[in-house]
Amino acid sequence: MRYIIYARKSSEGEDRQVQSIDDQINFLKKLAKEQNLEIVEIFSESKSAKKPGRPVFEEMLSFIQSKKATGILCWKLDRLSRNPKDNGDIQWFLQERIIEKIVTSDRNYLPEDNALVSAVEMGMANQYIRDLSKNVKRGIKSKLEKGVWPNYAPIGYLNRNKKIVVDKEKAKYIEKGFRLYSKGNISIEELTDLLFKEGFRSKAGNKYHKSKVDEILKKPFYYGVMLFNNEYYSGNHEPIISKELFDKVQVVLQGKNRSKRQKHFFAFRGLLKCEKCGCSLTATTKKGYNYYYCTNGKGNCEEHKRYLREEEIEKILADCLDKLEFNSEFVEIIYQSAKEKKDLDKTYTQDVLNTLKNRLNLVATKQERLLEGYCSKIISKDVYAQKIKDFQKEEADLKTQIKKIENKNLDETITLERKKKIFLKACYAKKEFLQAKKEKQTKTLQNLLWNVSIQNQELAKVSFKPEFQVIANEPNKHDFCKLR
Ligand SMILES: [Zn+2]
């Protein structure tokens, strides 16, 4: 059997981890010698495989197609292909047994090998995911260490040219909120109302929920410190308040929580239903414990006599949230890969946009020339009037087309970000629930769950809010393709 060597390294950032072309070739030559493989040709290329259209790759394919070799030696599978078109070619060649074996530094692949088929199908995803995961983590960490916030700017700040800048309009409310609350004589609810009256509003012009205001008051970001995955980093962004003011507010917040907890508060009241009769469960306190039971509104429910301790309910609910749990790193990977796919589409879109914009410039130039012609009396008024109308129409059409494409691009990005948020929320649901204070627990559940019913002191049924139900329905949360 004859083999070719294929080595590739692009100048892009993604390739920083990859050995140089010479190193790859030397390594593969050695490998061939060890395994006694006959090398008939060496192909090397310095181009990214994210887009189709690598001349050497094409040359290699036709070399193989002409049956001059049936095996490929490459450093890693991801050297061969990272785009759907090239994947398709390789897959076809495997299926037709035009390629009989692929040898890499980690292992050999045969056409009937499922690992190879699925790796090719997924765009060489295995190695790719590993690289990406490492890169994403490293990227985020290094950003944080440099004082750069790797996420959306919190309220009061804006993302501008990869920087976080103060949102002058909102920052004044944030500052005022901290100042007022630090005095200790105003509730979060009152503060929320007051700020709203003075013009503190969401993008859509709505009032922020008091939980949002509560969240703001707890964010060290506003005095210049970034909290990410439970770690603190000093940020480059301009603070809105001083650390002293922040600390004062924390003291007030803690005091409020303590006094609040002494009141009767049933975290799960209103959330649970009796499976038997459909009534809501209510709660009562006996000897310092909270119990939940069916209100028996219809008068004939035996569940009425079954009391369930709050701790038990908490456990049942936490178990429900298990259904939503999966690795958050995974979300980041899915997100990045969806984004990369989008970026790939984007280059195409960019080409289209460029063509349209060039055409627009051309039309503008033509209009100028027409006007010159008319002014110097080369062109008659009638001809000028007719032509200029045509050009103006074309100009308007082009502008609409450009705008449409640009808006579509933006929409897609927003949808992607929104999906990521839902996934991340699901990931952290159980953790968030178990760590939260009772008041917050209620809120967490209200956001995630639709309906929970209880029978025989056990969970009978649970349904999630639609966006989370999708995640809960997916049994294999590590199935990369499906989740995407
Ligand atoms: Zn009942």
CSV table of C-alpha atoms and ligand atoms in Angstrom, one decimal:
chain,number,residue,atom,x,y,z
A,1,MET,CA,0.0,0.0,0.0
A,2,ARG,CA,1.3,3.5,-0.9
A,3,TYR,CA,0.9,6.5,1.3
A,4,ILE,CA,1.1,10.2,0.9
A,5,ILE,CA,2.0,12.7,3.7
A,6,TYR,CA,-0.2,15.7,4.1
A,7,ALA,CA,1.0,18.5,6.4
A,8,ARG,CA,-0.7,21.8,7.0
A,9,LYS,CA,-0.3,24.8,9.2
A,10,SER,CA,-2.0,28.1,8.8
A,11,SER,CA,-0.9,31.4,10.2
A,12,GLU,CA,-4.1,31.8,12.1
A,13,GLY,CA,-4.4,31.9,15.9
A,14,GLU,CA,-6.2,28.5,16.0
A,15,ASP,CA,-3.0,26.9,14.9
A,16,ARG,CA,-0.6,28.2,17.5
A,17,GLN,CA,-0.5,24.8,19.2
A,18,VAL,CA,0.3,23.0,16.0
A,19,GLN,CA,3.8,21.9,15.1
A,20,SER,CA,5.5,23.5,12.1
A,21,ILE,CA,5.1,21.9,8.7
A,22,ASP,CA,8.7,20.7,8.8
A,23,ASP,CA,8.2,19.1,12.2
A,24,GLN,CA,5.0,17.5,11.1
A,25,ILE,CA,6.7,16.0,8.0
A,26,ASN,CA,9.7,14.8,10.0
A,27,PHE,CA,7.5,13.2,12.5
A,28,LEU,CA,5.4,11.5,9.9
A,29,LYS,CA,8.5,10.3,8.0
A,30,LYS,CA,9.7,8.7,11.2
A,31,LEU,CA,6.3,7.2,11.8
A,32,ALA,CA,6.3,5.7,8.3
A,33,LYS,CA,9.7,4.2,8.8
A,34,GLU,CA,8.7,2.6,12.1
A,35,GLN,CA,5.5,1.1,10.6
A,36,ASN,CA,7.3,0.3,7.3
A,37,LEU,CA,5.0,2.4,5.2
A,38,GLU,CA,5.8,3.4,1.6
A,39,ILE,CA,5.6,7.2,1.1
A,40,VAL,CA,5.2,8.2,-2.6
A,41,GLU,CA,4.5,11.9,-2.2
A,42,ILE,CA,4.5,14.7,0.3
A,43,PHE,CA,1.9,17.5,0.2
A,44,SER,CA,2.3,20.5,2.5
A,45,GLU,CA,0.2,23.6,2.7
A,46,SER,CA,0.0,26.8,4.8
A,47,LYS,CA,-3.7,27.6,4.6
A,48,SER,CA,-6.6,27.4,7.0
A,49,ALA,CA,-8.9,24.5,6.5
A,50,LYS,CA,-11.9,26.4,7.7
A,51,LYS,CA,-12.8,27.3,4.2
A,52,PRO,CA,-12.8,25.1,1.1
A,53,GLY,CA,-10.3,25.9,-1.6
A,54,ARG,CA,-6.9,24.7,-0.6
A,55,PRO,CA,-4.9,24.2,-3.8
A,56,VAL,CA,-2.5,21.5,-2.4
A,57,PHE,CA,-5.4,19.7,-0.7
A,58,GLU,CA,-7.2,19.5,-4.1
A,59,GLU,CA,-4.0,18.3,-5.7
A,60,MET,CA,-3.7,15.6,-3.0
A,61,LEU,CA,-7.3,14.5,-3.6
A,62,SER,CA,-6.8,14.1,-7.3
A,63,PHE,CA,-3.5,12.3,-6.7
A,64,ILE,CA,-5.4,9.8,-4.5
A,65,GLN,CA,-8.3,9.7,-7.0
A,66,SER,CA,-5.8,8.6,-9.7
A,67,LYS,CA,-5.0,5.7,-7.4
A,68,LYS,CA,-1.3,6.7,-7.1
A,69,ALA,CA,-1.8,6.2,-3.3
A,70,THR,CA,-4.5,4.8,-1.0
A,71,GLY,CA,-3.3,5.9,2.4
A,72,ILE,CA,-2.8,9.3,4.1
A,73,LEU,CA,-0.4,10.1,6.8
A,74,CYS,CA,-1.1,13.2,8.7
A,75,TRP,CA,-0.2,14.5,12.2
A,76,LYS,CA,-3.8,14.9,13.4
A,77,LEU,CA,-7.1,14.4,11.7
A,78,ASP,CA,-7.9,18.0,12.0
A,79,ARG,CA,-5.0,18.8,9.6
A,80,LEU,CA,-7.1,17.3,6.8
A,81,SER,CA,-10.3,19.1,7.1
A,82,ARG,CA,-12.4,21.5,9.0
A,83,ASN,CA,-15.1,22.5,6.6
A,84,PRO,CA,-18.2,20.7,5.4
A,85,LYS,CA,-17.2,20.5,1.7
A,86,ASP,CA,-13.8,18.9,2.3
A,87,ASN,CA,-15.3,16.6,4.9
A,88,GLY,CA,-17.7,15.5,2.2
A,89,ASP,CA,-14.9,14.7,-0.2
A,90,ILE,CA,-13.0,12.7,2.3
A,91,GLN,CA,-16.1,10.8,3.4
A,92,TRP,CA,-16.9,10.0,-0.2
A,93,PHE,CA,-13.4,8.7,-0.7
A,94,LEU,CA,-13.6,6.5,2.3
A,95,GLN,CA,-17.0,5.2,1.4
A,96,GLU,CA,-15.7,4.3,-2.1
A,97,ARG,CA,-12.5,2.9,-0.5
A,98,ILE,CA,-10.4,5.3,-2.6
A,99,ILE,CA,-8.8,6.0,0.7
A,100,GLU,CA,-8.0,2.8,2.6
A,101,LYS,CA,-6.3,4.0,5.6
A,102,ILE,CA,-5.5,7.2,7.5
A,103,VAL,CA,-2.5,7.1,9.9
A,104,THR,CA,-2.1,9.9,12.5
A,105,SER,CA,0.2,10.4,15.4
A,106,ASP,CA,-2.5,9.1,17.8
A,107,ARG,CA,-4.0,6.2,15.9
A,108,ASN,CA,-4.9,4.5,12.6
A,109,TYR,CA,-8.2,4.9,10.9
A,110,LEU,CA,-9.9,2.5,8.5
A,111,PRO,CA,-12.9,3.2,6.3
A,112,GLU,CA,-15.2,1.0,8.3
A,113,ASP,CA,-14.0,2.7,11.5
A,114,ASN,CA,-16.9,4.4,13.2
A,115,ALA,CA,-14.6,6.8,15.0
A,116,LEU,CA,-13.3,8.1,11.7
A,117,VAL,CA,-16.6,8.4,10.0
A,118,SER,CA,-18.1,10.3,12.9
A,119,ALA,CA,-15.1,12.4,13.3
A,120,VAL,CA,-15.2,13.4,9.7
A,121,GLU,CA,-18.9,14.0,9.9
A,122,MET,CA,-18.5,16.3,12.8
A,123,GLY,CA,-15.8,18.2,11.0
A,124,MET,CA,-12.9,16.6,12.8
A,125,ALA,CA,-14.7,17.7,16.0
A,126,ASN,CA,-12.9,15.5,18.5
A,127,GLN,CA,-9.5,17.1,18.4
A,128,TYR,CA,-11.2,20.4,17.5
A,129,ILE,CA,-13.4,20.4,20.6
A,130,ARG,CA,-10.4,19.6,22.7
A,131,ASP,CA,-8.4,22.5,21.3
A,132,LEU,CA,-11.3,24.8,21.4
A,133,SER,CA,-12.1,24.0,25.0
A,134,LYS,CA,-8.6,24.7,26.0
A,135,ASN,CA,-8.4,27.9,23.9
A,136,VAL,CA,-11.7,29.2,25.2
A,137,LYS,CA,-10.7,28.7,28.8
A,138,ARG,CA,-7.3,30.1,28.3
A,139,GLY,CA,-8.7,33.0,26.4
A,140,ILE,CA,-11.2,33.9,29.1
A,141,LYS,CA,-8.7,33.5,31.9
A,142,SER,CA,-6.1,35.6,30.2
A,143,LYS,CA,-8.6,38.3,29.4
A,144,LEU,CA,-9.6,38.4,33.1
A,145,GLU,CA,-6.0,38.6,34.2
A,146,LYS,CA,-5.5,41.5,31.9
A,147,GLY,CA,-8.4,43.2,33.5
A,148,VAL,CA,-10.7,42.7,30.6
A,149,TRP,CA,-14.3,41.6,31.2
A,150,PRO,CA,-14.9,38.7,28.8
A,151,ASN,CA,-18.7,39.1,28.8
A,152,TYR,CA,-21.5,41.5,28.2
A,153,ALA,CA,-21.1,44.8,30.0
A,154,PRO,CA,-23.4,44.9,33.1
A,155,ILE,CA,-26.0,47.6,33.4
A,156,GLY,CA,-24.3,51.0,33.7
A,157,TYR,CA,-21.6,50.0,31.2
A,158,LEU,CA,-21.5,49.5,27.5
A,159,ASN,CA,-19.4,47.3,25.2
A,160,ARG,CA,-17.6,49.6,22.8
A,161,ASN,CA,-14.9,48.4,20.4
A,162,LYS,CA,-14.0,45.5,22.6
A,163,LYS,CA,-13.9,47.8,25.6
A,164,ILE,CA,-16.1,48.4,28.5
A,165,VAL,CA,-17.1,52.0,28.9
A,166,VAL,CA,-19.3,53.8,31.3
A,167,ASP,CA,-22.9,54.2,30.1
A,168,LYS,CA,-23.2,57.8,31.2
A,169,GLU,CA,-27.0,57.7,31.1
A,170,LYS,CA,-27.4,54.7,33.4
A,171,ALA,CA,-24.4,55.1,35.6
A,172,LYS,CA,-25.9,58.0,37.4
A,173,TYR,CA,-28.8,55.9,38.5
A,174,ILE,CA,-26.4,53.1,39.7
A,175,GLU,CA,-24.4,55.6,41.7
A,176,LYS,CA,-27.5,57.1,43.2
A,177,GLY,CA,-29.0,53.6,44.0
A,178,PHE,CA,-25.9,52.7,45.9
A,179,ARG,CA,-25.8,56.0,47.7
A,180,LEU,CA,-29.5,55.9,48.8
A,181,TYR,CA,-29.4,52.3,49.8
A,182,SER,CA,-26.3,52.7,51.9
A,183,LYS,CA,-28.2,54.9,54.3
A,184,GLY,CA,-30.2,51.9,55.3
A,185,ASN,CA,-33.7,53.5,55.4
A,186,ILE,CA,-35.1,52.4,52.1
A,187,SER,CA,-36.1,48.9,50.9
A,188,ILE,CA,-35.0,47.5,47.6
A,189,GLU,CA,-38.6,47.7,46.4
A,190,GLU,CA,-38.8,51.4,47.2
A,191,LEU,CA,-35.4,52.1,45.6
A,192,THR,CA,-36.5,50.2,42.5
A,193,ASP,CA,-39.7,52.4,42.2
A,194,LEU,CA,-37.8,55.6,42.9
A,195,LEU,CA,-35.1,54.9,40.3
A,196,PHE,CA,-37.8,54.0,37.8
A,197,LYS,CA,-39.6,57.3,38.4
A,198,GLU,CA,-36.4,59.1,37.8
A,199,GLY,CA,-35.9,57.4,34.5
A,200,PHE,CA,-33.9,54.2,35.2
A,201,ARG,CA,-35.3,51.9,32.5
A,202,SER,CA,-34.4,48.8,30.5
A,203,LYS,CA,-33.6,49.0,26.8
A,204,ALA,CA,-37.2,48.4,26.0
A,205,GLY,CA,-38.2,51.2,28.3
A,206,ASN,CA,-39.5,48.9,31.1
A,207,LYS,CA,-39.0,49.1,34.8
A,208,TYR,CA,-36.2,46.8,36.1
A,209,HIS,CA,-37.4,44.1,38.5
A,210,LYS,CA,-36.3,44.6,42.0
A,211,SER,CA,-34.2,41.5,41.9
A,212,LYS,CA,-32.2,43.2,39.2
A,213,VAL,CA,-31.6,46.2,41.5
A,214,ASP,CA,-30.7,43.7,44.2
A,215,GLU,CA,-28.2,42.1,41.9
A,216,ILE,CA,-26.7,45.5,41.0
A,217,LEU,CA,-26.2,46.3,44.6
A,218,LYS,CA,-24.2,43.1,45.1
A,219,LYS,CA,-21.9,43.5,42.1
A,220,PRO,CA,-18.3,44.5,42.9
A,221,PHE,CA,-17.9,45.4,39.2
A,222,TYR,CA,-19.2,48.9,40.0
A,223,TYR,CA,-16.2,49.7,42.1
A,224,GLY,CA,-13.8,48.0,39.7
A,225,VAL,CA,-13.5,44.4,40.7
A,226,MET,CA,-14.7,41.6,38.4
A,227,LEU,CA,-16.2,38.4,39.9
A,228,PHE,CA,-16.0,35.5,37.5
A,229,ASN,CA,-16.6,31.8,38.5
A,230,ASN,CA,-16.2,32.7,42.1
A,231,GLU,CA,-12.9,34.4,41.5
A,232,TYR,CA,-12.0,38.0,41.8
A,233,TYR,CA,-10.0,40.0,39.2
A,234,SER,CA,-9.1,43.6,39.1
A,235,GLY,CA,-10.8,45.3,36.1
A,236,ASN,CA,-9.5,48.0,33.8
A,237,HIS,CA,-12.9,49.6,33.5
A,238,GLU,CA,-13.7,52.9,35.1
A,239,PRO,CA,-15.5,52.4,38.5
A,240,ILE,CA,-18.9,54.1,39.1
A,241,ILE,CA,-18.7,54.0,42.9
A,242,SER,CA,-16.1,53.7,45.6
A,243,LYS,CA,-15.2,50.6,47.4
A,244,GLU,CA,-16.3,52.3,50.7
A,245,LEU,CA,-19.8,52.9,49.3
A,246,PHE,CA,-20.0,49.3,48.1
A,247,ASP,CA,-19.0,47.9,51.5
A,248,LYS,CA,-21.5,50.1,53.3
A,249,VAL,CA,-24.3,48.7,51.0
A,250,GLN,CA,-23.2,45.1,51.7
A,251,VAL,CA,-23.5,45.7,55.4
A,252,VAL,CA,-27.1,47.1,55.0
A,253,LEU,CA,-28.0,44.2,52.7
A,254,GLN,CA,-26.8,41.6,55.2
A,255,GLY,CA,-28.7,43.3,58.0
A,256,LYS,CA,-31.9,43.3,56.0
A,257,ASN,CA,-31.6,39.6,55.2
A,258,ARG,CA,-31.2,38.7,58.8
A,259,SER,CA,-34.4,40.5,59.9
A,260,LYS,CA,-36.4,39.1,57.0
A,261,ARG,CA,-35.6,35.5,57.7
A,262,GLN,CA,-37.3,35.6,61.0
A,263,LYS,CA,-40.7,36.3,59.4
A,264,HIS,CA,-42.8,33.4,58.2
A,265,PHE,CA,-41.9,32.7,54.7
A,266,PHE,CA,-42.8,29.5,52.7
A,267,ALA,CA,-40.5,29.3,49.8
A,268,PHE,CA,-42.4,26.8,47.8
A,269,ARG,CA,-46.0,27.9,48.5
A,270,GLY,CA,-47.8,28.5,45.2
A,271,LEU,CA,-45.4,26.4,43.3
A,272,LEU,CA,-46.7,22.9,44.1
A,273,LYS,CA,-49.9,21.1,43.2
A,274,CYS,CA,-51.6,18.1,44.5
A,275,GLU,CA,-51.6,15.5,41.7
A,276,LYS,CA,-54.7,13.8,43.1
A,277,CYS,CA,-57.1,16.7,43.1
A,278,GLY,CA,-55.3,19.5,41.4
A,279,CYS,CA,-55.4,21.9,44.3
A,280,SER,CA,-52.4,24.0,45.3
A,281,LEU,CA,-50.3,22.9,48.3
A,282,THR,CA,-50.2,25.2,51.2
A,283,ALA,CA,-47.8,25.4,54.2
A,284,THR,CA,-47.8,25.7,57.9
A,285,THR,CA,-45.3,25.8,60.7
A,286,LYS,CA,-45.2,23.3,63.5
A,287,LYS,CA,-42.5,23.1,66.2
A,288,GLY,CA,-40.2,25.1,64.1
A,289,TYR,CA,-40.6,23.1,60.9
A,290,ASN,CA,-42.4,24.0,57.8
A,291,TYR,CA,-44.9,21.5,56.4
A,292,TYR,CA,-46.7,21.5,53.1
A,293,TYR,CA,-50.1,19.8,52.4
A,294,CYS,CA,-53.0,19.8,50.0
A,295,THR,CA,-55.5,22.5,50.7
A,296,ASN,CA,-58.3,20.0,49.8
A,297,GLY,CA,-60.3,22.7,48.1
A,298,LYS,CA,-62.7,20.1,46.7
A,299,GLY,CA,-63.3,18.4,50.0
A,300,ASN,CA,-62.5,14.8,49.1
A,301,CYS,CA,-58.8,14.4,48.9
A,302,GLU,CA,-56.9,12.0,51.1
A,303,GLU,CA,-53.6,13.8,50.3
A,304,HIS,CA,-55.0,16.5,52.6
A,305,LYS,CA,-53.7,14.4,55.6
A,306,ARG,CA,-50.2,13.9,54.2
A,307,TYR,CA,-47.8,16.5,55.4
A,308,LEU,CA,-44.4,17.0,53.8
A,309,ARG,CA,-41.4,18.7,55.4
A,310,GLU,CA,-40.0,21.6,53.6
A,311,GLU,CA,-36.6,19.9,53.5
A,312,GLU,CA,-38.1,17.0,51.7
A,313,ILE,CA,-39.7,19.3,49.2
A,314,GLU,CA,-36.4,21.1,48.6
A,315,LYS,CA,-34.8,17.7,47.9
A,316,ILE,CA,-37.5,16.8,45.4
A,317,LEU,CA,-37.2,20.1,43.6
A,318,ALA,CA,-33.4,19.9,43.5
A,319,ASP,CA,-33.7,16.4,42.0
A,320,CYS,CA,-36.0,17.9,39.3
A,321,LEU,CA,-33.3,20.4,38.4
A,322,ASP,CA,-30.9,17.5,37.9
A,323,LYS,CA,-32.6,17.1,34.6
A,324,LEU,CA,-31.2,20.4,33.5
A,325,GLU,CA,-27.6,19.8,34.6
A,326,PHE,CA,-24.7,19.5,32.3
A,327,ASN,CA,-21.2,20.8,32.0
A,328,SER,CA,-21.0,24.6,31.6
A,329,GLU,CA,-17.8,24.3,29.7
A,330,PHE,CA,-19.7,22.4,27.2
A,331,VAL,CA,-22.1,25.3,26.6
A,332,GLU,CA,-19.1,27.5,26.0
A,333,ILE,CA,-17.9,25.0,23.4
A,334,ILE,CA,-21.2,24.7,21.7
A,335,TYR,CA,-21.5,28.4,21.6
A,336,GLN,CA,-18.0,28.9,20.2
A,337,SER,CA,-18.6,26.3,17.6
A,338,ALA,CA,-21.9,27.7,16.6
A,339,LYS,CA,-20.2,31.1,16.4
A,340,GLU,CA,-17.5,29.7,14.3
A,341,LYS,CA,-20.0,28.2,12.0
A,342,LYS,CA,-21.7,31.6,11.8
A,343,ASP,CA,-18.4,33.3,11.1
A,344,LEU,CA,-17.9,30.9,8.2
A,345,ASP,CA,-21.3,32.0,6.8
A,346,LYS,CA,-20.2,35.5,7.6
A,347,THR,CA,-17.3,35.4,5.2
A,348,TYR,CA,-19.7,34.5,2.5
A,349,THR,CA,-22.1,37.2,3.5
A,350,GLN,CA,-19.2,39.6,3.6
A,351,ASP,CA,-18.4,38.7,0.0
A,352,VAL,CA,-21.9,39.4,-1.0
A,353,LEU,CA,-21.9,42.7,1.0
A,354,ASN,CA,-18.7,43.8,-0.7
A,355,THR,CA,-20.1,43.1,-4.1
A,356,LEU,CA,-23.1,45.1,-3.3
A,357,LYS,CA,-21.1,48.0,-1.8
A,358,ASN,CA,-18.8,48.0,-4.9
A,359,ARG,CA,-21.8,48.2,-7.1
A,360,LEU,CA,-23.2,51.1,-5.0
A,361,ASN,CA,-19.9,53.0,-5.4
A,362,LEU,CA,-20.0,52.4,-9.1
A,363,VAL,CA,-23.6,53.7,-9.4
A,364,ALA,CA,-22.5,56.8,-7.5
A,365,THR,CA,-19.6,57.4,-9.9
A,366,LYS,CA,-21.9,56.8,-12.9
A,367,GLN,CA,-24.3,59.4,-11.5
A,368,GLU,CA,-21.5,61.9,-11.2
A,369,ARG,CA,-20.4,61.3,-14.8
A,370,LEU,CA,-23.9,61.6,-16.0
A,371,LEU,CA,-24.2,65.0,-14.3
A,372,GLU,CA,-20.9,66.1,-15.8
A,373,GLY,CA,-22.1,65.0,-19.2
A,374,TYR,CA,-25.3,66.9,-18.8
A,375,CYS,CA,-23.6,70.0,-17.5
A,376,SER,CA,-21.2,70.1,-20.4
A,377,LYS,CA,-24.2,69.6,-22.7
A,378,ILE,CA,-23.0,66.2,-24.1
A,379,ILE,CA,-26.2,64.6,-22.9
A,380,SER,CA,-29.7,66.0,-23.4
A,381,LYS,CA,-32.0,66.8,-20.6
A,382,ASP,CA,-34.4,64.0,-21.4
A,383,VAL,CA,-31.7,61.4,-21.5
A,384,TYR,CA,-30.3,62.7,-18.3
A,385,ALA,CA,-33.6,62.7,-16.5
A,386,GLN,CA,-34.3,59.1,-17.6
A,387,LYS,CA,-30.9,57.7,-16.7
A,388,ILE,CA,-30.6,59.5,-13.4
A,389,LYS,CA,-34.0,58.0,-12.4
A,390,ASP,CA,-32.7,54.5,-13.2
A,391,PHE,CA,-29.6,55.0,-11.2
A,392,GLN,CA,-31.4,56.4,-8.2
A,393,LYS,CA,-33.7,53.4,-8.2
A,394,GLU,CA,-30.7,51.0,-8.4
A,395,GLU,CA,-29.1,52.9,-5.6
A,396,ALA,CA,-32.1,52.7,-3.3
A,397,ASP,CA,-32.5,48.9,-4.1
A,398,LEU,CA,-28.8,48.3,-3.3
A,399,LYS,CA,-29.1,50.2,0.0
A,400,THR,CA,-32.1,48.2,1.1
A,401,GLN,CA,-30.4,44.9,0.2
A,402,ILE,CA,-27.3,45.9,2.1
A,403,LYS,CA,-29.3,46.9,5.1
A,404,LYS,CA,-31.3,43.7,5.0
A,405,ILE,CA,-28.2,41.5,5.1
A,406,GLU,CA,-26.6,43.5,7.8
A,407,ASN,CA,-29.7,43.3,10.0
A,408,LYS,CA,-30.0,39.6,9.4
A,409,ASN,CA,-26.5,39.2,10.6
A,410,LEU,CA,-27.1,41.1,13.8
A,411,ASP,CA,-30.3,39.1,14.5
A,412,GLU,CA,-28.5,35.9,14.2
A,413,THR,CA,-25.9,37.0,16.7
A,414,ILE,CA,-28.5,38.1,19.2
A,415,THR,CA,-30.4,34.8,18.9
A,416,LEU,CA,-27.1,32.9,19.5
A,417,GLU,CA,-26.4,35.0,22.6
A,418,ARG,CA,-29.9,34.4,23.9
A,419,LYS,CA,-29.6,30.7,23.5
A,420,LYS,CA,-26.3,30.6,25.3
A,421,LYS,CA,-27.9,32.4,28.3
A,422,ILE,CA,-30.7,29.8,28.5
A,423,PHE,CA,-28.2,27.0,28.4
A,424,LEU,CA,-26.0,28.5,31.0
A,425,LYS,CA,-28.9,29.2,33.3
A,426,ALA,CA,-29.9,25.5,33.0
A,427,CYS,CA,-26.4,24.4,33.8
A,428,TYR,CA,-26.3,26.4,37.0
A,429,ALA,CA,-29.9,25.8,38.0
A,430,LYS,CA,-29.4,23.2,40.7
A,431,LYS,CA,-26.3,24.8,42.2
A,432,GLU,CA,-28.0,28.2,42.2
A,433,PHE,CA,-31.1,26.7,43.8
A,434,LEU,CA,-29.2,24.8,46.6
A,435,GLN,CA,-27.1,27.8,47.5
A,436,ALA,CA,-29.8,30.4,47.3
A,437,LYS,CA,-31.6,31.9,50.3
A,438,LYS,CA,-35.2,30.9,50.5
A,439,GLU,CA,-36.5,34.1,48.8
A,440,LYS,CA,-34.2,33.6,45.9
A,441,GLN,CA,-35.0,29.9,45.7
A,442,THR,CA,-38.6,30.7,44.9
A,443,LYS,CA,-37.5,33.0,42.2
A,444,THR,CA,-35.1,30.5,40.6
A,445,LEU,CA,-37.9,27.9,40.5
A,446,GLN,CA,-40.4,30.3,39.1
A,447,ASN,CA,-38.0,31.0,36.2
A,448,LEU,CA,-37.4,27.4,35.4
A,449,LEU,CA,-40.4,25.4,36.3
A,450,TRP,CA,-43.9,25.4,35.0
A,451,ASN,CA,-45.7,22.8,37.2
A,452,VAL,CA,-44.7,20.5,39.9
A,453,SER,CA,-47.2,18.1,41.4
A,454,ILE,CA,-46.9,15.8,44.5
A,455,GLN,CA,-48.6,12.6,45.4
A,456,ASN,CA,-47.9,10.1,48.2
A,457,GLN,CA,-45.2,12.5,49.5
A,458,GLU,CA,-43.3,12.1,46.3
A,459,LEU,CA,-42.8,13.9,43.0
A,460,ALA,CA,-45.7,13.0,40.6
A,461,LYS,CA,-45.0,15.2,37.6
A,462,VAL,CA,-42.8,18.1,36.7
A,463,SER,CA,-42.8,20.3,33.6
A,464,PHE,CA,-40.4,23.1,32.8
A,465,LYS,CA,-40.8,26.4,31.1
A,466,PRO,CA,-40.6,25.7,27.4
A,467,GLU,CA,-37.0,26.8,26.7
A,468,PHE,CA,-35.8,24.5,29.6
A,469,GLN,CA,-38.1,21.7,28.8
A,470,VAL,CA,-36.1,21.2,25.6
A,471,ILE,CA,-33.0,20.7,27.6
A,472,ALA,CA,-34.7,18.4,30.1
A,473,ASN,CA,-36.1,16.2,27.4
A,474,GLU,CA,-32.6,15.5,26.0
A,475,PRO,CA,-31.3,12.5,27.9
A,476,ASN,CA,-27.8,12.5,26.5
A,477,LYS,CA,-26.5,15.9,27.3
A,478,HIS,CA,-23.1,15.2,26.0
A,479,ASP,CA,-24.4,14.6,22.5
A,480,PHE,CA,-22.6,17.5,20.9
A,481,CYS,CA,-24.5,17.5,17.6
A,482,LYS,CA,-28.0,17.3,19.1
A,483,LEU,CA,-27.5,20.0,21.6
A,484,ARG,CA,-26.2,22.3,19.0
B,1,ZN,ZN,-55.4,17.1,46.9
